[in-house]
Coordinates of N, CA and C and ligand atoms in Angstrom, one line a residue:
X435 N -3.9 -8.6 -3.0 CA -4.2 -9.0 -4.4 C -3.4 -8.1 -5.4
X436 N -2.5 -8.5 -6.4 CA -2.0 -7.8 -7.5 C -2.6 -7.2 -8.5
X437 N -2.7 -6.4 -9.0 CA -3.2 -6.1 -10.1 C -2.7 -5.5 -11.1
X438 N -2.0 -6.2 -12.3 CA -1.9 -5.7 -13.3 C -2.2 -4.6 -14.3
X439 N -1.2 -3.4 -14.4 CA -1.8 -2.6 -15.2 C -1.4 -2.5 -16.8
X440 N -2.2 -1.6 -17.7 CA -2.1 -2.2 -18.5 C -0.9 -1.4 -19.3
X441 N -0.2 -1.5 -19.5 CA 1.0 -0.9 -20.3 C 0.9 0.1 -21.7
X442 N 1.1 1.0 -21.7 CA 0.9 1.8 -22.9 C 2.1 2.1 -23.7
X443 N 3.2 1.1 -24.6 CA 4.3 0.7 -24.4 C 4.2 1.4 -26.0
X444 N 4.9 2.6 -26.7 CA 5.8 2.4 -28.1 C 7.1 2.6 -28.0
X445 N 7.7 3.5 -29.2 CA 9.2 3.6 -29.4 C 9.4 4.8 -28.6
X446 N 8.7 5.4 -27.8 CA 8.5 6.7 -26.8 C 9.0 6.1 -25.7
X447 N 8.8 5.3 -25.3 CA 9.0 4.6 -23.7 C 7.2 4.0 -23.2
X448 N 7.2 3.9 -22.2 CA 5.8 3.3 -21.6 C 4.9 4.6 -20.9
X449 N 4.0 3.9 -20.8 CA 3.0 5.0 -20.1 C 1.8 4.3 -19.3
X450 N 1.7 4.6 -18.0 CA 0.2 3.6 -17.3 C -0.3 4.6 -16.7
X451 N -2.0 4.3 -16.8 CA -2.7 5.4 -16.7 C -3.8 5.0 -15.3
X452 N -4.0 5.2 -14.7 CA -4.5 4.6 -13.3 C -5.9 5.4 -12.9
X453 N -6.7 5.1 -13.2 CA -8.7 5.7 -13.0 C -9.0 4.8 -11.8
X454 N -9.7 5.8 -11.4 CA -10.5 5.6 -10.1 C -11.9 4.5 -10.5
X455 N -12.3 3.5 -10.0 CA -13.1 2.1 -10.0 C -13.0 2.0 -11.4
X456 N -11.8 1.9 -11.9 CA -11.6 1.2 -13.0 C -10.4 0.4 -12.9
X457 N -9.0 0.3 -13.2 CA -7.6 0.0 -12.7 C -8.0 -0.4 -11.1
X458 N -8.3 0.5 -10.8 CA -8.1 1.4 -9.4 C -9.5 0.9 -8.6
X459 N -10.0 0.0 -7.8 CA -11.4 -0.8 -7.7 C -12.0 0.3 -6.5
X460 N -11.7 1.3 -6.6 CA -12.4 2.7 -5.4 C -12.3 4.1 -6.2
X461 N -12.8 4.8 -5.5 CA -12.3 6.2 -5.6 C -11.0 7.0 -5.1
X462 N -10.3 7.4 -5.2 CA -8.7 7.7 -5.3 C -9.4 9.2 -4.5
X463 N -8.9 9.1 -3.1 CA -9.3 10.8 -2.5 C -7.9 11.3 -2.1
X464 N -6.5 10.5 -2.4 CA -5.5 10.7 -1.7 C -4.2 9.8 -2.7
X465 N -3.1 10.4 -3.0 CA -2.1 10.1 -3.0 C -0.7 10.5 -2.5
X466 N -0.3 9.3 -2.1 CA 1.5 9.8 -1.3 C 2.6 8.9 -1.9
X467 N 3.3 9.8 -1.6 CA 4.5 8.7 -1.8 C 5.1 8.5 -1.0
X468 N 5.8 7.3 -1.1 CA 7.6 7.0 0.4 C 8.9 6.9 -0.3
X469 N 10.1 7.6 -0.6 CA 10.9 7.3 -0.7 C 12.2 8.3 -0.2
X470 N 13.8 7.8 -0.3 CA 14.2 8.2 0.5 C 14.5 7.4 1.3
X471 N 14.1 6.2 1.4 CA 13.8 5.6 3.0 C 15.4 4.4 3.0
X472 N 15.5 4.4 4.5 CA 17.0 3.8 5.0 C 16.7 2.1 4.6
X473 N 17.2 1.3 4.1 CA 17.1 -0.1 3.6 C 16.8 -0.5 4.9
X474 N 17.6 -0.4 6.2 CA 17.4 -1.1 7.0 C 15.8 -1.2 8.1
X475 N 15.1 0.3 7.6 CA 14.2 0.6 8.5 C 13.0 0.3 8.1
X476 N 12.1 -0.5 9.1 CA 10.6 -1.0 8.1 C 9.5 0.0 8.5
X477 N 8.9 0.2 7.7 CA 7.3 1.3 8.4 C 6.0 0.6 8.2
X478 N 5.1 1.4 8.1 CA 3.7 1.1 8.3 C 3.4 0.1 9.9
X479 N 3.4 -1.2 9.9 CA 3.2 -1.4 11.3 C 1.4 -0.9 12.0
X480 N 0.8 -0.7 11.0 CA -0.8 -0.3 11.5 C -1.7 -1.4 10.5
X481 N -3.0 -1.2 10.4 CA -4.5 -1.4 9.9 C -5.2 -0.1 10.0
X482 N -6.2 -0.5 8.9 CA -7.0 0.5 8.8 C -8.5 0.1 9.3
X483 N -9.2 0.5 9.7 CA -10.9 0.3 10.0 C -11.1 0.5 8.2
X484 N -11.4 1.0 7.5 CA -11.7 1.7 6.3 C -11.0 1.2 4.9
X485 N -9.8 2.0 5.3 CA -9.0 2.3 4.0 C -8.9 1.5 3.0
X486 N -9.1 1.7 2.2 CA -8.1 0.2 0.8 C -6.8 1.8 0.2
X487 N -5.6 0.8 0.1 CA -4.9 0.9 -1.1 C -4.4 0.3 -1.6
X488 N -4.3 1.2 -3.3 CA -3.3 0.6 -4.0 C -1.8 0.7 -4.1
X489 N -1.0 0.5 -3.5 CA 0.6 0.5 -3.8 C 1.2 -0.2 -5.1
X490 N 2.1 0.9 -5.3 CA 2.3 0.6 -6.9 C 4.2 0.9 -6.4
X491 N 5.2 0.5 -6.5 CA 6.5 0.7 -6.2 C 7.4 1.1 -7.9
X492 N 6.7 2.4 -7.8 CA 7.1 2.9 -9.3 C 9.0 2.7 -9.5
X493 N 9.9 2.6 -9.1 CA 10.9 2.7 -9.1 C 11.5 2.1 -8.3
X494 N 12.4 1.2 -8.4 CA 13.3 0.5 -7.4 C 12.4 -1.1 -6.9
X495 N 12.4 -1.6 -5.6 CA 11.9 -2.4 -5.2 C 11.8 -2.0 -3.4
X496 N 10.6 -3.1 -3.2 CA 10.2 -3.2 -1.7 C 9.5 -4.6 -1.2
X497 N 9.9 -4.5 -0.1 CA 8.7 -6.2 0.2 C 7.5 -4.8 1.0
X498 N 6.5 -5.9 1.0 CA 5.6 -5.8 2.3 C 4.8 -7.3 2.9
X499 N 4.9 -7.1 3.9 CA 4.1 -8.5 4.7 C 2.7 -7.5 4.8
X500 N 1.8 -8.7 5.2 CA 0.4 -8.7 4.8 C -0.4 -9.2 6.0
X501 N -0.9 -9.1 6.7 CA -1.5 -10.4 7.9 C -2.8 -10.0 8.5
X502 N -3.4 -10.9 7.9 CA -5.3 -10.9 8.3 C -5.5 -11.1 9.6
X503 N -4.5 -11.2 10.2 CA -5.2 -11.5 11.8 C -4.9 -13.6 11.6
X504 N -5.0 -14.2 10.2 CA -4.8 -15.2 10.2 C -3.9 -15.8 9.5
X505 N -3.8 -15.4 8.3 CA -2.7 -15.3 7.6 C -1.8 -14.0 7.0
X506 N -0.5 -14.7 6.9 CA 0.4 -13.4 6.3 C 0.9 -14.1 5.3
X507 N 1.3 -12.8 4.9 CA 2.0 -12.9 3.2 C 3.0 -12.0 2.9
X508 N 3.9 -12.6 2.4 CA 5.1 -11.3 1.9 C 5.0 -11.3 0.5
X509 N 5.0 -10.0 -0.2 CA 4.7 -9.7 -1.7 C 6.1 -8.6 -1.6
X510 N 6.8 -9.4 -2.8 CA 7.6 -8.1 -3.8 C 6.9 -7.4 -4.6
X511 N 7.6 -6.0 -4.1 CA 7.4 -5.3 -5.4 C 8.2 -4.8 -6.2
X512 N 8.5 -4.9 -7.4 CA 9.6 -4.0 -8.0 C 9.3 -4.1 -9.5
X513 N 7.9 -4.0 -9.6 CA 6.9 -3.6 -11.1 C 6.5 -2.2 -11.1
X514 N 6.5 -1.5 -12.2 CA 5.8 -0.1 -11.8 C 4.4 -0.5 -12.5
X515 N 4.5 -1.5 -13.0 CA 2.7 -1.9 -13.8 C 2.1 -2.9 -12.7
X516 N 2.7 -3.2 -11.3 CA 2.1 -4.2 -10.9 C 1.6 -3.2 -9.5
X517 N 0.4 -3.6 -9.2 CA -0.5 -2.6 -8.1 C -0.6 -3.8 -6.7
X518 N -0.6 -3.3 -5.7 CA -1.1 -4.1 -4.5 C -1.9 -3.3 -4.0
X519 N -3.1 -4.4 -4.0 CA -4.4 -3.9 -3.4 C -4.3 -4.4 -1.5
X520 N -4.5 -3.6 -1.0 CA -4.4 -3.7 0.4 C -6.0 -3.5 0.9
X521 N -6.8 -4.1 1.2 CA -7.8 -4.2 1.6 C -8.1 -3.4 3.3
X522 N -8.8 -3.1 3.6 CA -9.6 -2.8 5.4 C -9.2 -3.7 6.0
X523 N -8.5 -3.4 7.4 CA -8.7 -4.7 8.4 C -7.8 -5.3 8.2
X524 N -6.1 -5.4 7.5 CA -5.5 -6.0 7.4 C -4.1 -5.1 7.8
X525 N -3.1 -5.6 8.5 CA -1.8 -5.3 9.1 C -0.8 -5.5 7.8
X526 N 0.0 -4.1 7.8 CA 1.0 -4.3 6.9 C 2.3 -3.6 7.9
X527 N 3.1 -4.3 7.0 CA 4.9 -3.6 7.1 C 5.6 -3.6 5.6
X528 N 6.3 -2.6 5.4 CA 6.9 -2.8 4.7 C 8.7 -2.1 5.0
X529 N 9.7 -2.8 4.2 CA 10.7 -3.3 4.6 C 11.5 -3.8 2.6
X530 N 12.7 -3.6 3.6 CA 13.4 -3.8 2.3 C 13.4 -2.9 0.9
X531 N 13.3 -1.8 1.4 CA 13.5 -0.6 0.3 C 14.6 -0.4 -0.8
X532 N 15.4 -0.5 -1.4 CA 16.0 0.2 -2.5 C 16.4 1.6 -1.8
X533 N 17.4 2.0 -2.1 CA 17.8 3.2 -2.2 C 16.8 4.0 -2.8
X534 N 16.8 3.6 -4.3 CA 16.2 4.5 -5.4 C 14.2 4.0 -5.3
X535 N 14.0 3.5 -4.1 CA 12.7 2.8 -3.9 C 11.7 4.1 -3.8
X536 N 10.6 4.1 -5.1 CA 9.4 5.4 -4.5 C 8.5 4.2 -4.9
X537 N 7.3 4.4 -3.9 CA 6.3 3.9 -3.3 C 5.2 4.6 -3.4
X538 N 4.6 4.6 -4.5 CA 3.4 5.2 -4.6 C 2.2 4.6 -3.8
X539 N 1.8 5.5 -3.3 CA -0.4 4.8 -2.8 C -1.6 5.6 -2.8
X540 N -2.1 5.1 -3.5 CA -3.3 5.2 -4.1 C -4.6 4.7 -3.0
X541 N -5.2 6.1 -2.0 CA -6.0 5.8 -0.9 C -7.3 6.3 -1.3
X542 N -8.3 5.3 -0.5 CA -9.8 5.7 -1.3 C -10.5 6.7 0.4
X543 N -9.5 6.7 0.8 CA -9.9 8.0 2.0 C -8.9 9.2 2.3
X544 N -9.4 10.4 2.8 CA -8.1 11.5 3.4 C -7.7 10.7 5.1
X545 N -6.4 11.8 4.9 CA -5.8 11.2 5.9 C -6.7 11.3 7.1
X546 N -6.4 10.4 7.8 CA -7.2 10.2 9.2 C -6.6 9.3 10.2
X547 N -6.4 9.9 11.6 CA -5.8 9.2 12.3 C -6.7 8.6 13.5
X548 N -7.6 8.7 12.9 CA -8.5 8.0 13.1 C -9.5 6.8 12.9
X549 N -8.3 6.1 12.1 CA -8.8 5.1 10.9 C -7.5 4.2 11.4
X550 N -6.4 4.8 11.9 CA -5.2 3.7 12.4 C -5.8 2.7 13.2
X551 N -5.4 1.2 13.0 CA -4.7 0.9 14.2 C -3.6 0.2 14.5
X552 N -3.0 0.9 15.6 CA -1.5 0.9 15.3 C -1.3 -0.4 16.8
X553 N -1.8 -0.4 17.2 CA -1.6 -1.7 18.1 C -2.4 -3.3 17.8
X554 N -0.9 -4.0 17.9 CA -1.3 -5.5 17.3 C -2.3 -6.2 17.7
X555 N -2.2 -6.1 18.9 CA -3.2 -7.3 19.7 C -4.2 -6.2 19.6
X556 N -4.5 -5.0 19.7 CA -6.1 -4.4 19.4 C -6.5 -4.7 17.8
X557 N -5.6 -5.0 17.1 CA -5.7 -5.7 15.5 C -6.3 -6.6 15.5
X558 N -5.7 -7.8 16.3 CA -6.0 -9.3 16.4 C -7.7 -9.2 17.1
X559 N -7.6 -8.1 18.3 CA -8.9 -8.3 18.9 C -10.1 -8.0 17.8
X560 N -9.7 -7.1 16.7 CA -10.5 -6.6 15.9 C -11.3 -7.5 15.3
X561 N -10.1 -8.0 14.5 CA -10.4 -9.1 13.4 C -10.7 -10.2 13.8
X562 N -10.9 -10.5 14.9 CA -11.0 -11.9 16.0 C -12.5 -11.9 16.2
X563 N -13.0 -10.5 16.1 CA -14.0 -10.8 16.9 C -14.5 -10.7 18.4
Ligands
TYD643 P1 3.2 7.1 8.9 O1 1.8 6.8 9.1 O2 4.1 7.0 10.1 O3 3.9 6.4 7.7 P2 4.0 4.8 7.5 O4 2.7 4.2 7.5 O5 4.7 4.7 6.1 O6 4.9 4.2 8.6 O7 3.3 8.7 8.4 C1 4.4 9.5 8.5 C2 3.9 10.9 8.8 O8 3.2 11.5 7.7 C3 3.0 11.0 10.0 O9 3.4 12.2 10.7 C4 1.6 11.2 9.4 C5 1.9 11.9 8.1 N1 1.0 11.6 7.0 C6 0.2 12.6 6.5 O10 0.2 13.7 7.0 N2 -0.7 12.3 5.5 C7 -0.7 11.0 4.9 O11 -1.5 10.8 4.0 C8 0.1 10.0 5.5 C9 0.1 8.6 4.9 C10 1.0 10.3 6.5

């Protein structure tokens, strides 16, 4: 799901301001960024038991694919006001970086690798049922 932020636009330049269950539909216990990254190489490749974030691709552009175990989705990004909400339980990649691509995310948990899961068919068995 996208979510629109709201622009704080004068003769200064812009400004977006991003609150926790407000913008932001969780509590924010974590933020990272990605950039830097080789055009050709895709990451992520997991699910979370847990997690939601928001990714926001402040600079540059990125795709990411999306897939519920039933459907997938590819979403551009290359808004710094446009947010992707990434829900629990769903398989991402992302791909197609920019050079100048930073990739903000916005996580309503700390890191934990114990929250991955990084294998597909244990994905599919998840969400299957
Ligand atoms: P990784 O999960 O491989 O990134 P991606 O999902 O983009 O493919 O993370 C890369 C490294 O960074 C890995 O060693 C774990 C570490 N890491 C943290 O220490 N804290 C974090 O919040 C995240 C997201 C990753």
């Amino acid at each position: 799901m996208i979510i629109e932020f709201c622009v704080h636009g004068d003769q200064r330049g812009k400004l977006i301001s991003l609150e926790e269950y407000s913008s932001i539909p969780f509590r924010i216990k974590r933020v990272y960024y990605i950039y830097g990254n080789k055009q050709s190489i895709a990451r992520g490749f997991h699910a979370h038991y847990k997690l939601k974030q928001v990714l926001v691709c402040v600079n540059g552009s990125c795709k990411i694919k999306l897939d519920n175990g039933i459907n997938t989705e590819i979403v551009s990004l290359e808004r710094p006001d446009y947010g992707l909400l990434i829900n629990e339980l769903v398989w991402r990649e992302m791909y197609d970086f920019s050079e100048d691509a930073v990739l903000l995310v916005l996580a309503s948990e700390l890191y934990d690798e114990n929250d991955y899961i990084r294998d597909y068919d244990k994905f599919l068995k998840i969400v299957k049922g």
